[in-house]
N, CA, C and O of each residue as an XYZ file, in Angstrom:
712
protein
N     149.139    110.031     99.794
C     147.815    110.323    100.303
C     147.213    111.541     99.604
O     146.021    111.570     99.299
N     148.060    112.552     99.354
C     147.569    113.744     98.665
C     147.137    113.386     97.241
O     146.112    113.875     96.765
N     147.902    112.543     96.566
C     147.557    112.125     95.207
C     146.230    111.370     95.193
O     145.429    111.532     94.273
N     146.000    110.549     96.208
C     144.761    109.795     96.287
C     143.569    110.739     96.448
O     142.528    110.541     95.821
N     143.721    111.760     97.287
C     142.652    112.742     97.467
C     142.412    113.529     96.177
O     141.269    113.814     95.819
N     143.504    113.879     95.480
C     143.383    114.594     94.217
C     142.655    113.741     93.177
O     141.778    114.231     92.464
N     143.024    112.469     93.099
C     142.390    111.552     92.146
C     140.905    111.401     92.468
O     140.074    111.395     91.560
N     140.568    111.280     93.736
C     139.169    111.152     94.131
C     138.387    112.420     93.773
O     137.250    112.340     93.308
N     138.993    113.579     93.989
C     138.335    114.841     93.650
C     138.137    114.957     92.137
O     137.088    115.413     91.682
N     139.129    114.551     91.366
C     139.021    114.600     89.901
C     137.912    113.674     89.413
O     137.138    114.041     88.528
N     137.835    112.498     89.978
C     136.788    111.552     89.583
C     135.413    112.131     89.898
O     134.498    112.027     89.081
N     135.260    112.728     91.052
C     133.977    113.328     91.429
C     133.624    114.473     90.478
O     132.482    114.592     90.035
N     134.619    115.316     90.168
C     134.367    116.445     89.277
C     133.878    115.968     87.921
O     132.857    116.445     87.426
N     134.597    115.032     87.316
C     134.231    114.564     85.989
C     132.973    113.711     85.998
O     132.269    113.648     84.991
N     132.681    113.063     87.095
C     131.464    112.250     87.185
C     130.213    113.113     87.099
O     129.190    112.687     86.565
N     130.302    114.317     87.624
C     129.146    115.204     87.632
C     129.219    116.271     86.548
O     128.336    117.124     86.457
N     130.250    116.230     85.739
C     130.417    117.192     84.662
C     129.387    116.946     83.565
O     129.113    115.791     83.236
N     128.809    118.002     82.990
C     127.827    117.808     81.921
C     128.427    117.263     80.629
O     127.689    116.840     79.739
N     129.769    117.266     80.513
C     130.365    116.724     79.298
C     130.853    115.302     79.497
O     131.455    114.721     78.594
N     130.603    114.740     80.656
C     131.030    113.363     80.916
C     130.198    112.429     80.058
O     128.976    112.407     80.206
N     130.810    111.651     79.160
C     130.036    110.870     78.193
C     129.445    109.573     78.725
O     128.714    108.895     78.002
N     129.741    109.211     79.969
C     129.233    107.965     80.509
C     128.066    108.239     81.445
O     127.871    109.368     81.896
N     127.303    107.214     81.730
C     126.232    107.383     82.692
C     124.877    107.425     82.025
O     124.737    107.049     80.861
N     123.891    107.876     82.753
C     122.499    107.778     82.294
C     122.098    108.894     81.338
O     121.057    109.522     81.529
N     122.894    109.147     80.326
C     122.554    110.195     79.361
C     121.766    109.605     78.213
O     122.006    108.443     77.881
N     120.858    110.300     77.588
C     120.489    111.660     77.949
C     119.489    111.667     79.092
O     118.645    110.777     79.201
N     119.590    112.652     79.916
C     118.567    112.873     80.921
C     117.486    113.716     80.269
O     117.794    114.546     79.413
N     116.242    113.530     80.644
C     115.195    114.368     80.066
C     115.548    115.847     80.227
O     115.891    116.301     81.318
N     115.460    116.571     79.146
C     115.806    117.993     79.150
C     117.181    118.289     78.604
O     117.430    119.409     78.157
N     118.102    117.306     78.624
C     119.435    117.507     78.056
C     119.351    117.637     76.547
O     118.431    117.101     75.930
N     120.315    118.355     75.932
C     120.366    118.344     74.470
C     120.554    116.910     73.973
O     121.286    116.126     74.577
N     119.896    116.580     72.882
C     119.930    115.235     72.320
C     119.670    115.358     70.828
O     118.808    116.131     70.410
N     120.402    114.608     70.029
C     120.216    114.615     68.581
C     119.732    113.254     68.119
O     120.191    112.221     68.607
N     118.807    113.259     67.178
C     118.373    112.020     66.532
C     118.508    112.209     65.032
O     117.989    113.171     64.466
N     119.208    111.287     64.398
C     119.314    111.252     62.944
C     118.484    110.071     62.480
O     118.741    108.933     62.871
N     117.484    110.337     61.643
C     116.684    109.256     61.079
C     117.071    109.104     59.610
O     116.743    109.947     58.774
N     117.772    108.020     59.315
C     118.231    107.771     57.954
C     117.069    107.489     57.007
O     117.176    107.737     55.806
N     115.979    106.981     57.528
C     114.828    106.678     56.684
C     114.228    107.947     56.082
O     113.780    107.944     54.935
N     114.221    109.029     56.860
C     113.651    110.292     56.391
C     114.717    111.327     56.015
O     114.391    112.396     55.500
N     115.983    111.007     56.274
C     117.091    111.953     56.068
C     116.816    113.275     56.792
O     116.837    114.355     56.203
N     116.556    113.138     58.096
C     116.310    114.301     58.933
C     117.062    114.164     60.248
O     117.333    113.063     60.728
N     117.388    115.323     60.814
C     118.024    115.402     62.126
C     117.104    116.209     63.026
O     116.647    117.290     62.653
N     116.834    115.678     64.215
C     116.033    116.409     65.201
C     116.936    116.844     66.343
O     117.765    116.076     66.832
N     116.760    118.084     66.756
C     117.428    118.598     67.947
C     116.385    118.653     69.045
O     115.392    119.373     68.943
N     116.625    117.881     70.098
C     115.701    117.820     71.234
C     116.379    118.491     72.419
O     117.541    118.220     72.723
N     115.637    119.369     73.084
C     116.140    120.046     74.276
C     114.939    120.498     75.099
O     113.883    120.821     74.553
N     115.111    120.516     76.400
C     114.023    120.920     77.306
C     112.745    120.118     77.068
O     111.645    120.670     77.065
N     112.905    118.818     76.870
C     111.791    117.867     76.782
C     110.963    117.966     75.503
O     109.861    117.419     75.447
N     111.465    118.649     74.478
C     110.687    118.711     73.244
C     111.600    118.841     72.030
O     112.756    119.250     72.129
N     111.037    118.481     70.890
C     111.748    118.631     69.621
C     111.783    120.125     69.309
O     110.745    120.762     69.126
N     112.998    120.669     69.252
C     113.168    122.094     68.990
C     113.227    122.398     67.497
O     112.716    123.419     67.038
N     113.859    121.491     66.744
C     113.958    121.703     65.301
C     114.167    120.367     64.598
O     114.699    119.415     65.169
N     113.735    120.328     63.353
C     113.957    119.183     62.475
C     114.605    119.742     61.208
O     114.097    120.677     60.589
N     115.733    119.148     60.843
C     116.547    119.658     59.744
C     116.735    118.563     58.705
O     117.039    117.422     59.054
N     116.557    118.897     57.440
C     116.794    117.944     56.362
C     118.297    117.701     56.234
O     119.098    118.631     56.331
N     118.666    116.439     56.016
C     120.071    116.039     55.980
C     120.346    115.163     54.770
O     119.428    114.754     54.058
N     121.618    114.885     54.549
C     122.054    113.864     53.595
C     122.795    112.808     54.409
O     123.528    113.139     55.341
N     122.606    111.544     54.059
C     123.296    110.447     54.754
C     123.973    109.549     53.726
O     124.049    109.884     52.544
N     124.463    108.401     54.196
C     125.280    107.504     53.392
C     124.678    107.034     52.087
O     123.473    106.805     51.977
N     125.559    106.893     51.086
C     125.164    106.383     49.761
C     124.501    105.022     49.870
O     123.565    104.718     49.130
N     124.989    104.203     50.794
C     124.383    102.905     51.071
C     124.012    102.873     52.542
O     124.565    103.621     53.348
N     123.077    102.007     52.887
C     122.539    101.960     54.248
C     123.615    101.706     55.308
O     123.500    102.191     56.433
N     124.645    100.961     54.961
C     125.663    100.607     55.944
C     126.724    101.692     56.147
O     127.511    101.595     57.089
N     126.771    102.706     55.309
C     127.824    103.719     55.431
C     127.646    104.642     56.636
O     128.633    105.022     57.267
N     126.422    105.004     56.962
C     126.181    105.827     58.148
C     125.816    104.878     59.278
O     124.724    104.311     59.284
N     126.733    104.698     60.247
C     126.497    103.719     61.319
C     125.297    104.097     62.180
O     125.018    105.274     62.409
N     124.592    103.066     62.652
C     123.448    103.276     63.533
C     123.829    102.924     64.960
O     124.669    102.057     65.202
N     123.194    103.614     65.900
C     123.411    103.352     67.318
C     123.384    104.637     68.105
O     123.073    105.707     67.581
N     123.721    104.510     69.392
C     123.790    105.657     70.290
C     125.265    106.040     70.422
O     126.110    105.215     70.769
N     125.548    107.303     70.138
C     126.919    107.787     70.160
C     127.009    109.058     70.998
O     126.004    109.570     71.493
N     128.237    109.553     71.144
C     128.485    110.758     71.925
C     129.273    111.751     71.088
O     130.247    111.380     70.433
N     128.855    113.013     71.107
C     129.621    114.072     70.448
C     130.931    114.225     71.218
O     130.924    114.489     72.420
N     132.049    114.058     70.523
C     133.357    114.098     71.180
C     134.232    115.255     70.722
O     135.208    115.592     71.392
N     133.900    115.863     69.596
C     134.730    116.961     69.086
C     133.871    117.889     68.236
O     132.951    117.453     67.544
N     134.192    119.173     68.304
C     133.530    120.167     67.472
C     134.606    121.048     66.852
O     135.631    121.320     67.476
N     134.367    121.494     65.614
C     135.340    122.367     64.958
C     134.625    123.357     64.046
O     133.732    122.989     63.282
N     135.032    124.609     64.139
C     134.583    125.627     63.195
C     135.566    125.619     62.031
O     136.773    125.485     62.233
N     135.058    125.761     60.832
C     135.876    125.722     59.616
C     136.837    124.534     59.634
O     138.055    124.712     59.652
N     136.278    123.320     59.628
C     137.116    122.123     59.758
C     138.031    121.899     58.552
O     137.697    122.241     57.417
N     139.166    121.328     58.832
C     140.156    120.967     57.823
C     139.756    119.624     57.211
O     139.396    118.698     57.938
N     139.817    119.507     55.878
C     139.476    118.263     55.188
C     140.767    117.520     54.873
O     141.472    117.846     53.918
N     141.063    116.517     55.694
C     142.335    115.794     55.612
C     142.505    115.013     54.316
O     143.599    114.976     53.753
N     141.426    114.384     53.837
C     141.558    113.512     52.665
C     142.172    114.208     51.463
O     142.957    113.619     50.721
N     141.805    115.466     51.281
C     142.301    116.195     50.105
C     143.080    117.443     50.477
O     143.293    118.319     49.640
N     143.513    117.528     51.748
C     144.339    118.635     52.211
C     143.715    119.995     51.851
O     144.357    120.846     51.236
N     142.441    120.174     52.252
C     141.744    121.431     51.987
C     141.497    122.133     53.315
O     140.866    121.578     54.215
N     141.996    123.346     53.426
C     141.866    124.110     54.670
C     140.422    124.513     54.935
O     139.610    124.643     54.020
N     140.129    124.709     56.224
C     138.821    125.214     56.604
C     138.598    126.590     56.026
O     139.531    127.387     55.927
N     137.369    126.875     55.644
C     137.039    128.164     55.054
C     137.196    128.197     53.544
O     136.703    129.122     52.898
N     137.868    127.215     52.967
C     138.035    127.141     51.513
C     136.702    126.722     50.900
O     136.106    125.754     51.372
N     136.209    127.408     49.869
C     134.923    127.039     49.273
C     134.912    125.639     48.666
O     133.836    125.096     48.412
N     136.073    125.042     48.426
C     136.130    123.677     47.902
C     135.994    122.629     49.005
O     135.873    121.440     48.709
N     136.011    123.048     50.269
C     135.970    122.118     51.393
C     134.576    121.488     51.510
O     133.598    122.193     51.757
N     134.482    120.162     51.335
C     133.173    119.501     51.384
C     132.574    119.410     52.784
O     131.418    119.014     52.934
N     133.348    119.773     53.818
C     132.830    119.710     55.191
C     132.073    120.972     55.590
O     131.494    121.034     56.674
N     132.075    121.964     54.729
C     131.359    123.187     55.044
C     131.987    123.953     56.193
O     133.203    123.936     56.379
N     131.141    124.625     56.961
C     131.629    125.571     57.964
C     131.739    125.026     59.388
O     132.377    125.656     60.232
N     131.132    123.873     59.675
C     131.177    123.328     61.040
C     131.248    121.811     60.998
O     130.782    121.172     60.056
N     131.854    121.244     62.065
C     131.975    119.797     62.255
C     131.541    119.478     63.673
O     132.034    120.074     64.630
N     130.607    118.527     63.807
C     130.187    118.006     65.107
C     130.460    116.505     65.036
O     129.645    115.744     64.514
N     131.607    116.086     65.561
C     132.049    114.703     65.426
C     131.586    113.835     66.577
O     131.498    114.285     67.719
N     131.287    112.566     66.257
C     130.837    111.630     67.280
C     131.580    110.308     67.148
O     132.197    110.027     66.121
N     131.514    109.507     68.197
C     132.370    108.329     68.367
C     131.803    107.031     67.780
O     131.900    105.981     68.415
N     131.222    107.084     66.597
C     130.689    105.873     65.953
C     131.806    104.891     65.654
O     132.925    105.281     65.319
N     131.488    103.618     65.780
C     132.414    102.528     65.468
C     133.776    102.694     66.152
O     134.822    102.462     65.547
N     133.737    103.097     67.413
C     134.948    103.250     68.234
C     135.958    104.226     67.652
O     137.164    104.055     67.833
N     135.475    105.246     66.955
C     136.365    106.280     66.440
C     136.396    107.450     67.423
O     135.687    107.446     68.429
N     137.218    108.441     67.123
C     137.442    109.537     68.070
C     136.659    110.815     67.762
O     136.925    111.854     68.368
N     135.713    110.761     66.845
C     134.951    111.954     66.508
C     135.500    112.700     65.308
O     134.982    113.753     64.937
N     136.550    112.160     64.695
C     137.128    112.820     63.525
C     136.853    112.060     62.229
O     137.312    112.459     61.159
N     136.104    110.968     62.332
C     135.761    110.167     61.155
C     134.291    110.360     60.791
O     133.962    110.608     59.630
N     133.413    110.247     61.779
C     131.976    110.409     61.560
C     131.511    111.695     62.227
O     131.899    112.002     63.355
N     130.673    112.443     61.511
C     130.177    113.677     62.097
C     128.990    114.235     61.348
O     128.612    113.774     60.271
N     128.425    115.243     61.966
C     127.421    116.085     61.329
C     128.191    117.314     60.876
O     128.872    117.956     61.676
N     128.084    117.642     59.597
C     128.855    118.778     59.096
C     128.092    119.515     58.015
O     127.062    119.051     57.527
N     128.616    120.666     57.655
C     128.047    121.450     56.572
C     128.447    120.855     55.237
O     128.913    119.719     55.160
N     128.258    121.640     54.187
C     128.576    121.139     52.843
C     128.864    122.290     51.896
O     128.400    123.413     52.094
N     129.639    121.988     50.866
C     129.826    122.938     49.774
C     128.930    122.555     48.586
O     129.035    123.137     47.507
N     128.048    121.569     48.802
C     127.135    121.079     47.771
C     125.705    121.057     48.325
O     125.183    119.991     48.651
N     125.072    122.232     48.432
C     123.732    122.298     49.025
C     122.701    121.412     48.334
O     121.735    120.992     48.972
N     122.880    121.119     47.047
C     121.920    120.279     46.322
C     121.931    118.831     46.807
O     121.016    118.070     46.492
N     122.958    118.439     47.570
C     123.039    117.059     48.064
C     122.142    116.805     49.272
O     121.875    115.654     49.616
N     121.680    117.862     49.911
C     120.883    117.720     51.123
C     119.554    117.044     50.790
O     118.886    117.392     49.817
N     119.189    116.065     51.629
C     117.963    115.297     51.430
C     118.196    114.008     50.672
O     117.268    113.220     50.489
N     119.421    113.780     50.229
C     119.731    112.608     49.411
C     120.650    111.640     50.157
O     121.168    111.953     51.230
N     120.836    110.482     49.577
C     121.753    109.466     50.108
C     123.034    109.537     49.278
O     123.156    108.870     48.251
N     123.993    110.359     49.736
C     125.171    110.642     48.918
C     126.502    110.620     49.664
O     127.556    110.657     49.028
N     126.482    110.562     50.984
C     127.732    110.712     51.736
C     128.479    109.384     51.877
O     127.972    108.313     51.543
N     129.697    109.504     52.382
C     130.500    108.312     52.676
C     130.300    107.849     54.121
O     131.054    107.009     54.612
N     129.297    108.386     54.794
C     128.979    107.952     56.146
C     128.588    109.082     57.072
O     127.910    108.850     58.073
N     129.000    110.296     56.762
C     128.657    111.433     57.608
C     127.231    111.902     57.346
O     126.558    111.441     56.424
N     126.799    112.830     58.185
C     125.484    113.446     58.057
C     125.727    114.888     57.634
O     126.334    115.662     58.375
N     125.262    115.244     56.461
C     125.461    116.596     55.928
C     124.228    117.446     56.165
O     123.094    116.979     56.059
N     124.481    118.709     56.490
C     123.424    119.709     56.632
C     123.801    120.947     55.841
O     124.969    121.139     55.505
N     122.829    121.783     55.542
C     123.142    123.097     54.990
C     124.040    123.816     55.997
O     123.895    123.614     57.202
N     124.952    124.641     55.527
C     125.870    125.345     56.435
C     125.135    126.154     57.492
O     125.529    126.141     58.658
N     124.076    126.856     57.109
C     123.327    127.668     58.078
C     122.738    126.789     59.181
O     122.724    127.184     60.347
N     122.256    125.608     58.821
C     121.650    124.704     59.800
C     122.701    124.151     60.756
O     122.477    124.120     61.966
N     123.846    123.714     60.231
C     124.869    123.154     61.115
C     125.483    124.242     62.005
O     125.892    123.956     63.130
N     125.550    125.466     61.521
C     126.060    126.564     62.355
C     125.134    126.809     63.544
O     125.605    127.021     64.661
N     123.844    126.782     63.315
C     122.877    126.959     64.391
C     122.956    125.802     65.387
O     122.971    126.018     66.599
N     123.006    124.591     64.875
C     123.090    123.402     65.725
C     124.379    123.397     66.538
O     124.376    123.032     67.714
N     125.453    123.793     65.924
C     126.785    123.832     66.547
C     126.765    124.632     67.856
O     127.399    124.251     68.841
N     126.042    125.721     67.846
C     125.969    126.582     69.035
C     125.183    125.936     70.172
O     125.405    126.258     71.339
N     124.274    125.036     69.843
C     123.376    124.449     70.842
C     123.801    123.080     71.358
O     123.230    122.582     72.329
N     124.792    122.468     70.725
C     125.163    121.086     71.043
C     126.546    121.049     71.692
O     127.552    121.212     71.001
N     126.611    120.838     73.004
C     127.929    120.754     73.643
C     128.579    119.383     73.432
O     127.901    118.394     73.153
N     129.895    119.347     73.570
C     130.593    118.070     73.608
C     129.979    117.263     74.747
O     129.717    117.800     75.823
N     129.752    115.977     74.509
C     129.103    115.119     75.498
C     127.648    114.839     75.170
O     127.035    113.956     75.770
N     127.086    115.587     74.216
C     125.699    115.366     73.805
C     125.565    113.986     73.181
O     126.440    113.546     72.435
N     124.477    113.314     73.486
C     124.197    112.014     72.891
C     123.553    112.217     71.527
O     122.781    113.152     71.312
N     123.892    111.314     70.612
C     123.325    111.336     69.269
C     122.891    109.922     68.914
O     123.675    108.976     68.989
N     121.648    109.801     68.532
C     121.079    108.521     68.130
C     120.926    108.523     66.615
O     120.304    109.421     66.048
N     121.496    107.515     65.965
C     121.335    107.356     64.517
C     120.528    106.088     64.292
O     120.937    105.000     64.698
N     119.376    106.237     63.640
C     118.466    105.111     63.406
C     117.915    105.181     61.991
O     118.076    106.177     61.285
N     117.271    104.113     61.606
C     116.445    104.087     60.407
C     115.100    103.568     60.889
O     114.933    102.371     61.121
N     114.133    104.486     61.040
C     112.904    104.135     61.733
C     111.685    104.818     61.120
O     111.780    105.939     60.619
N     110.531    104.133     61.162
C     109.283    104.773     60.738
C     108.686    105.654     61.845
O     107.730    106.390     61.598
N     109.243    105.584     63.062
C     108.703    106.363     64.180
C     109.032    107.841     64.011
O     110.026    108.205     63.382
N     108.168    108.693     64.590
C     108.449    110.126     64.540
C     109.425    110.496     65.666
O     109.731    109.677     66.533
N     109.900    111.729     65.634
C     110.931    112.140     66.585
C     110.417    112.214     68.024
O     111.182    111.970     68.957
N     109.141    112.544     68.221
C     108.585    112.532     69.573
C     108.617    111.117     70.151
O     109.006    110.919     71.302
N     108.206    110.142     69.349
C     108.218    108.744     69.807
C     109.642    108.291     70.125
O     109.883    107.677     71.165
N     110.576    108.592     69.238
C     111.968    108.188     69.466
C     112.550    108.896     70.688
O     113.278    108.288     71.472
N     112.231    110.172     70.849
C     112.719    110.919     72.012
C     112.228    110.340     73.320
O     112.983    110.270     74.289
N     110.974    109.926     73.362
C     110.421    109.297     74.572
C     111.058    107.925     74.798
O     111.439    107.576     75.916
N     111.164    107.163     73.723
C     111.730    105.812     73.827
C     113.162    105.827     74.360
O     113.556    104.926     75.102
N     113.932    106.830     73.992
C     115.338    106.888     74.397
C     115.593    107.832     75.565
O     116.747    108.100     75.898
N     114.537    108.340     76.190
C     114.684    109.095     77.429
C     115.012    110.563     77.281
O     115.326    111.216     78.276
N     114.952    111.110     76.076
C     115.252    112.529     75.889
C     114.032    113.408     76.136
O     114.156    114.603     76.404
N     112.859    112.804     76.042
C     111.608    113.520     76.302
C     110.869    112.727     77.370
O     110.608    111.535     77.210
N     110.542    113.402     78.449
C     109.817    112.691     79.508
C     108.346    112.651     79.143
O     107.813    113.575     78.529
N     107.717    111.590     79.523
C     106.288    111.451     79.269
C     105.519    112.456     80.091
O     105.840    112.698     81.254
N     104.517    113.036     79.492
C     103.663    114.005     80.173
C     102.580    113.256     80.931
O     101.702    112.664     80.303
N     102.612    113.260     82.276
C     101.622    112.504     83.043
C     100.190    112.988     82.804
O      99.251    112.232     83.055
N      99.993    114.210     82.332
C      98.651    114.714     82.058
C      98.060    114.087     80.798
O      96.841    114.078     80.624
N      98.915    113.561     79.919
C      98.444    112.962     78.686
C      98.323    111.452     78.787
O      97.889    110.809     77.831
N      98.692    110.874     79.911
C      98.652    109.429     80.051
C      97.410    108.974     80.770
O      97.217    107.776     80.974
């Protein structure tokens, strides 16, 4: 009986936790990221408005950066680059100074992510193997504002970020403008 009460309490705690990845997220006002592959830009939406738009690099081919609604599942400062055994903080590390990983294609957040770069000239281009690259300064700023559990939408769209934010519930419609 005690275990049942403990399990019920744990379920209630995690159900209302801001990092719980299930449920009606994003709620208007919650942090929300939109990556638009068509423009190679990332928008950070918070408190019902687009706070910043950052130029990014995405996949070499359209299919490399997966599209859909995902959840930030892991964050790392000075991430380790497993493919070539390069430690975090090493200037040769192509992941730069921060990693914001998300669960695209049923992965655990360690395959697809928004990260920095050791190649600033690549930003704005289609050059990655699927991740979203930002300048190190930009990803460091974003890293501080994006908690685990944040929703991230990856699309290829002609719509602007305000339209996408409203469509996906990150920005509530202003009744005074309707």
